Every structure is written in C-alpha cells, then in structure tokens.
Amino acid sequence: MPNLTDKTALVTGASRGIGRAIAERLAREGALVAVHYGTGGEAAGQVVDGIRAAGGRAFAVQAELGPADGVDTLFESLEAQLEEHTGSTRLDILVNNAGLMGTALPGEITGEWFDRMMAVNAKAPLFVVQRALSLIPDHGRIINISSGLTRFAAPEQVTYAMTKGALEQITLHLARHLGERRITVNTVAPGSTDNGSALFQIPAARAAMSQLSAFGEVAEPAAIADVVAFLASADARWITGSFVDTSGGTLLG
Ligand code: NAP
C-alpha cells in the first residue's frame, strides 16, 4: 500500500541521479512530487512524464541555486503549482538533494570555487529550509542528502566534504528547533552511487569506487531512495537528528 498518499514533496536536483530516484520513489508512494532542476529542463520533463505514465503525480520546478534570488524563484514556482494541484501550499516533505560534486587537492582550491560549492551545497539548503518552514505542517519531514565523505579522509574532497559537514549542521540544529512540531530532520549519507555520469562507465574508476563498499559495488540510486522513502514515512516518526549511513559499509573502513 502506498504510504504517502495525499502528501506533497519537493526534491531538489531531481532531474537526474539520486534525486530522480527519490522523486520517482516518493511518487510511487502516492506523494505529489515537485521535481526541481537547475539547467536540465528536458531531463526534468522526462522525470515528470515517467512519474505520470506510472500513475503518479508530479510537476517540474526550475531554479538555479546559488545566486541570491534562487530560493525565491524556486518557491514562487513551487507555491503556485502546489496551489494549482492541491488548492494549498502545504509541503509535507522536503528533500535537500541538489548538490555540486568536485575535487581539488588542498593546494589547488580557489576562493571562487570554494564559495560556489558552499553556496550550492550548504547555503542554499539552509535558506530552502527557512523558506519552506511556513509551508511544512506539523509531522512534516526534512531530509538532507550529505555524503559518507564527512566521515573519512579524502584530501582531494576537502572542499566538498566541508560543504556537506555544514549541511549536516542543519540536521542537528533544526531537528531540535522543530521537534516541538514533530517535524523530523535527518541526514542521509550515500557512498559512491551510480548517478549515470560518464565516470561510472570507466571500468577502472568504477572498480576503485566499488571496492570502497563492504558489498564491493557502487550503489544504485534506488537504494538511497528507498531509505529516503522510509524516513519520509510515518514509520520513521521517532527518528530525528540522525545521520543515516547509506554508504554500503564504506564507513567500516
Ligand atoms: P547529479 O547526478 O550530479 O545531479 C545533481 C542534481 O542537482 C541535478 O538534478 C542538478 O540539476 C542539481 N543541481 C546541481 N547544482 C545545482 C544548482 N546550482 N542549482 C540547481 N540545481 C542544481 O548528482 P547525484 O550524484 O545524483 O547526487 C545527488 C546528491 O547526492 C548530491 O547532493 C551529492 O552531493 C550527493 N551524493 C552523491 C554521491 C554519488 O556518488 N553520486 C555520493 C554521495 C553523496 P540540473 O542538472 O538540472 O542543473
């Protein structure tokens, strides 16, 4: 039985990869899903079409996160379309998934790149949460997609890991702040997950990423989406402020 019937959800960065799988999974559970994208309008349209073809409900929302007006653009479109589909702007589930990945050794990091990574991966989610708070009802859900990289050393990932460490602070502090309203806030931390990018087609790169996991494989996005769907469900009502390791045992070392 679908367990998110009559719920509404926003998944940022849902035009591809993990976000796409989360959007599809939440829609399968009955939620009306806002499929957010930055530049991939065509891809987001395909996600929405696929959800609808499978009997689900979804619409696309465009906004570039990072620039100062990005969050306003996102919510203007989101609120208008929620109103159109449901007659209200209620948002039950927020998944902060959109993120930039990238590597630079400590000696190669530029201030400009650091600022952009922080703006997209940490600052934007905080202000998305801030803006969403008036739309999220009691018993709502906020799920932040971090990375296992906040728990093990990889020098070329220091900037990315810093942005995700900052994102995880939203979980910690907002979980306390919103506990009274029974809104749960949790972090989901994947390891290497095949997001469809060219990197995962390179045998040597795929093998290197696979051996990090206790299972000897990279994850499929659906494996992460299943955990997010659980955290979004009523069954997860007593989990808040958690770091949920979805790295397939990568953190075992
Ligand atoms: P992905 O395939 O690169 O997709 C990223 C998504 O985020 C796209 O939908 C993209 O939208 C959106 N996005 C990125 N920057 C944006 C911006 N400035 N404004 C608006 N939208 C933006 O990513 P993924 O691999 O699925 O990863 C999803 C999340 O999981 C990320 O937060 C990532 O850090 C985290 N993660 C991934 C892995 C992994 O191995 N894949 C591991 C651990 C954690 P457009 O393409 O439409 O612009």
Coordinates of C-alpha atoms and ligand atoms in Angstrom, one line a residue:
M1 CA 0.0 0.0 0.0
P2 CA 1.4 3.5 -0.8
N3 CA 2.1 5.3 2.4
L4 CA 2.5 8.9 1.2
T5 CA -0.9 9.3 -0.3
D6 CA -2.1 13.0 -0.1
K7 CA 1.4 14.1 0.9
T8 CA 3.4 16.7 -1.1
A9 CA 7.1 16.6 -1.6
L10 CA 9.9 18.8 -3.0
V11 CA 13.0 17.0 -4.2
T12 CA 15.8 19.5 -5.2
G13 CA 18.0 18.3 -8.0
A14 CA 15.6 15.7 -9.2
S15 CA 16.3 15.9 -12.9
R16 CA 18.8 13.0 -12.7
G17 CA 20.8 10.7 -10.5
I18 CA 19.8 10.2 -6.8
G19 CA 17.3 13.0 -6.8
R20 CA 15.4 11.5 -9.8
A21 CA 15.2 8.1 -8.0
I22 CA 13.9 9.8 -4.8
A23 CA 11.3 11.7 -6.8
E24 CA 10.2 8.5 -8.5
R25 CA 10.1 6.5 -5.3
L26 CA 8.1 9.2 -3.4
A27 CA 5.6 9.4 -6.3
R28 CA 5.2 5.6 -6.2
E29 CA 4.2 6.0 -2.6
G30 CA 1.5 8.4 -3.6
A31 CA 3.1 11.8 -3.0
L32 CA 2.6 14.7 -5.4
V33 CA 6.3 15.5 -6.2
A34 CA 7.8 18.8 -7.2
V35 CA 10.8 17.8 -9.4
H36 CA 13.3 20.6 -9.1
Y37 CA 16.0 21.2 -11.6
G38 CA 18.6 23.8 -12.4
T39 CA 19.6 23.5 -16.1
G40 CA 18.2 20.1 -17.1
G41 CA 14.7 21.1 -18.1
E42 CA 14.3 18.4 -20.7
A43 CA 15.5 15.7 -18.2
A44 CA 13.2 17.0 -15.5
G45 CA 10.3 16.9 -18.0
Q46 CA 11.1 13.2 -18.7
V47 CA 11.1 12.5 -14.9
V48 CA 7.7 14.1 -14.6
D49 CA 6.3 12.3 -17.7
G50 CA 7.6 9.0 -16.4
I51 CA 6.0 9.5 -13.0
R52 CA 2.7 10.4 -14.6
A53 CA 2.9 7.5 -17.0
A54 CA 3.3 5.2 -14.0
G55 CA 0.1 6.7 -12.5
G56 CA 1.8 9.2 -10.1
R57 CA 1.6 12.9 -9.7
A58 CA 4.5 15.4 -10.3
F59 CA 5.4 18.7 -11.8
A60 CA 8.7 20.4 -12.6
V61 CA 10.2 23.5 -10.8
Q62 CA 13.2 25.4 -12.2
A63 CA 15.6 27.5 -10.2
E64 CA 19.3 27.9 -10.1
L65 CA 20.5 27.5 -6.6
G66 CA 23.5 29.6 -5.6
P67 CA 22.6 33.0 -6.9
A68 CA 20.8 35.3 -4.4
D69 CA 17.4 35.0 -5.9
G70 CA 17.5 31.3 -6.5
V71 CA 15.5 30.3 -3.4
D72 CA 12.8 32.9 -4.1
T73 CA 12.5 31.7 -7.7
L74 CA 12.1 28.1 -6.5
F75 CA 9.4 28.9 -4.0
E76 CA 7.4 31.3 -6.3
S77 CA 7.0 28.5 -8.8
L78 CA 6.6 25.8 -6.1
E79 CA 3.8 27.6 -4.3
A80 CA 1.9 28.5 -7.5
Q81 CA 2.0 24.9 -8.7
L82 CA 1.1 23.4 -5.3
E83 CA -1.8 25.7 -5.1
E84 CA -2.9 24.7 -8.6
H85 CA -2.7 21.0 -7.9
T86 CA -3.9 20.8 -4.3
G87 CA -5.6 24.2 -3.5
S88 CA -3.0 24.8 -0.8
T89 CA 0.7 25.5 -0.5
R90 CA 1.3 22.7 2.1
L91 CA 4.6 20.9 1.7
D92 CA 4.9 17.7 3.8
I93 CA 8.3 16.5 2.7
L94 CA 11.4 18.5 1.7
V95 CA 14.5 16.6 0.3
N96 CA 17.6 18.8 0.0
N97 CA 19.4 16.7 -2.6
A98 CA 20.7 19.2 -5.2
G99 CA 24.5 19.4 -4.9
L100 CA 27.7 20.0 -6.7
M101 CA 30.5 17.5 -6.6
G102 CA 34.1 18.1 -7.5
T103 CA 37.6 17.5 -6.4
A104 CA 40.6 19.7 -5.8
L105 CA 43.7 19.0 -3.8
P106 CA 44.3 21.3 -0.8
G107 CA 46.9 23.3 -2.8
E108 CA 44.6 23.8 -5.8
I109 CA 41.5 25.1 -4.2
T110 CA 40.5 28.6 -5.3
G111 CA 38.3 31.0 -3.3
E112 CA 35.8 31.3 -6.1
W113 CA 35.3 27.6 -6.4
F114 CA 35.0 27.2 -2.6
D115 CA 32.4 29.9 -2.5
R116 CA 30.3 28.3 -5.2
M117 CA 30.5 24.9 -3.6
M118 CA 29.4 26.4 -0.3
A119 CA 26.6 28.5 -1.9
V120 CA 25.0 25.5 -3.6
N121 CA 25.6 22.7 -1.1
A122 CA 25.2 24.5 2.2
K123 CA 23.8 28.0 2.0
A124 CA 21.0 27.2 -0.5
P125 CA 19.7 24.3 1.6
L126 CA 19.6 26.4 4.7
F127 CA 17.6 29.1 3.0
V128 CA 15.4 26.5 1.3
V129 CA 14.5 25.1 4.7
Q130 CA 14.0 28.6 6.1
R131 CA 11.6 29.4 3.2
A132 CA 9.8 26.0 3.5
L133 CA 9.1 26.3 7.2
S134 CA 5.9 28.2 6.8
L135 CA 4.7 25.6 4.3
I136 CA 5.6 22.5 6.3
P137 CA 2.9 21.3 8.6
D138 CA 3.4 19.6 12.0
H139 CA 4.7 16.0 11.4
G140 CA 6.5 17.1 8.2
R141 CA 9.8 15.8 7.0
I142 CA 13.1 17.4 6.1
I143 CA 15.8 15.1 4.6
N144 CA 19.3 16.4 3.8
I145 CA 21.4 14.4 1.3
S146 CA 25.0 14.5 2.6
S147 CA 27.9 12.1 1.9
G148 CA 29.9 9.5 3.6
L149 CA 32.8 11.7 2.9
T150 CA 32.2 13.7 6.1
R151 CA 33.4 10.6 7.9
F152 CA 36.6 9.5 6.2
A153 CA 39.6 11.3 4.8
A154 CA 40.0 12.0 1.1
P155 CA 42.2 15.1 0.7
E156 CA 41.0 16.0 -2.8
Q157 CA 37.5 16.1 -1.4
V158 CA 38.1 18.5 1.4
T159 CA 36.0 21.3 0.0
Y160 CA 33.1 19.1 -0.9
A161 CA 33.3 17.4 2.5
M162 CA 33.3 20.8 4.2
T163 CA 30.1 21.8 2.4
K164 CA 28.4 18.5 3.4
G165 CA 29.6 18.9 7.0
A166 CA 27.9 22.3 7.0
L167 CA 24.8 20.7 5.6
E168 CA 24.7 18.2 8.4
Q169 CA 24.6 21.0 10.9
I170 CA 21.2 21.9 9.5
T171 CA 20.0 18.5 10.5
L172 CA 21.4 18.7 14.1
H173 CA 20.1 22.2 14.9
L174 CA 16.9 22.2 13.0
A175 CA 15.9 18.8 14.4
R176 CA 16.0 20.4 17.9
H177 CA 14.3 23.5 16.7
L178 CA 11.4 21.7 15.0
G179 CA 11.0 18.8 17.5
E180 CA 8.0 20.5 19.2
R181 CA 6.1 20.4 15.9
R182 CA 7.1 16.8 15.4
I183 CA 8.9 17.7 12.1
T184 CA 11.8 15.3 11.7
V185 CA 15.1 16.4 10.2
N186 CA 17.6 13.7 9.1
T187 CA 20.7 13.3 7.1
V188 CA 21.2 10.5 4.5
A189 CA 24.8 9.9 3.6
P190 CA 25.4 7.9 0.4
G191 CA 28.8 6.5 -0.7
S192 CA 29.6 6.1 -4.4
T193 CA 26.3 5.9 -6.2
D194 CA 25.9 5.4 -10.0
N195 CA 24.2 8.6 -11.0
G196 CA 24.5 7.9 -14.7
S197 CA 27.6 10.1 -15.2
A198 CA 30.4 9.1 -17.5
L199 CA 32.7 8.4 -14.6
F200 CA 30.7 5.3 -13.7
Q201 CA 31.3 3.9 -17.2
I202 CA 35.1 3.9 -16.8
P203 CA 35.9 0.4 -15.6
A204 CA 38.9 1.4 -13.5
A205 CA 37.1 4.2 -11.8
R206 CA 34.0 2.0 -11.2
A207 CA 36.2 -0.7 -9.7
A208 CA 38.0 1.7 -7.4
M209 CA 34.7 3.1 -6.1
S210 CA 33.2 -0.4 -5.8
Q211 CA 36.0 -1.6 -3.5
L212 CA 35.2 1.1 -1.0
S213 CA 31.9 -0.5 -0.1
A214 CA 31.7 -3.6 2.0
F215 CA 29.5 -5.0 -0.7
G216 CA 32.1 -4.5 -3.4
E217 CA 29.8 -2.5 -5.6
V218 CA 28.6 1.1 -6.2
A219 CA 25.1 1.8 -5.1
E220 CA 22.1 2.2 -7.5
P221 CA 20.2 5.5 -6.8
A222 CA 17.1 3.4 -5.9
A223 CA 19.0 2.0 -2.8
I224 CA 19.3 5.6 -1.5
A225 CA 15.8 6.5 -2.5
D226 CA 14.4 3.5 -0.5
V227 CA 15.9 4.9 2.7
V228 CA 14.6 8.4 2.0
A229 CA 11.1 7.0 1.4
F230 CA 11.3 5.3 4.8
L231 CA 12.4 8.5 6.6
A232 CA 9.6 10.3 4.9
S233 CA 7.0 7.7 6.1
A234 CA 5.0 7.7 9.3
D235 CA 7.1 4.6 10.4
A236 CA 10.1 6.9 10.9
R237 CA 8.3 9.3 13.1
W238 CA 10.7 8.8 16.1
I239 CA 13.9 9.3 14.1
T240 CA 15.2 12.9 14.1
G241 CA 18.6 14.5 14.0
S242 CA 20.1 11.2 12.7
F243 CA 23.0 10.6 10.4
V244 CA 21.8 7.6 8.3
D245 CA 24.8 5.9 6.7
T246 CA 23.7 4.7 3.3
S247 CA 27.3 4.1 2.1
G248 CA 27.0 0.3 1.8
G249 CA 29.5 -0.2 4.5
T250 CA 32.1 2.3 3.1
L251 CA 32.5 3.8 6.6
L252 CA 33.5 0.4 8.0
G253 CA 37.0 1.2 6.6
Ligands
NAP1 P1 24.0 14.6 -10.1 O1 23.7 13.4 -10.9 O2 25.2 15.4 -10.4 O3 22.7 15.5 -10.1 C1 22.7 16.7 -9.4 C2 21.3 17.4 -9.4 O4 21.4 18.6 -8.6 C3 20.8 17.7 -10.8 O5 19.4 17.5 -10.8 C4 21.2 19.2 -10.9 O6 20.2 19.9 -11.7 C5 21.0 19.7 -9.5 N1 21.9 20.8 -9.2 C6 23.2 20.8 -9.1 N2 23.6 22.1 -8.9 C7 22.5 22.9 -8.9 C8 22.3 24.3 -8.8 N3 23.3 25.1 -8.6 N4 21.1 24.8 -8.9 C9 20.0 23.9 -9.1 N5 20.2 22.6 -9.3 C10 21.4 22.1 -9.1 O7 24.1 14.2 -8.5 P2 23.9 12.9 -7.7 O8 25.2 12.1 -7.9 O9 22.6 12.3 -8.0 O10 24.0 13.4 -6.2 C11 22.8 13.9 -5.6 C12 23.2 14.3 -4.2 O11 23.8 13.2 -3.5 C13 24.2 15.4 -4.1 O12 23.9 16.3 -3.0 C14 25.5 14.7 -3.9 O13 26.5 15.5 -3.3 C15 25.1 13.5 -3.1 N6 26.0 12.4 -3.1 C16 26.2 11.7 -4.3 C17 27.0 10.7 -4.4 C18 27.3 9.9 -5.6 O14 28.3 9.0 -5.6 N7 26.6 10.1 -6.7 C19 27.7 10.2 -3.2 C20 27.4 10.9 -2.0 C21 26.6 11.9 -2.0 P3 20.4 20.2 -13.3 O15 21.2 19.1 -13.9 O16 19.1 20.3 -13.8 O17 21.1 21.5 -13.3

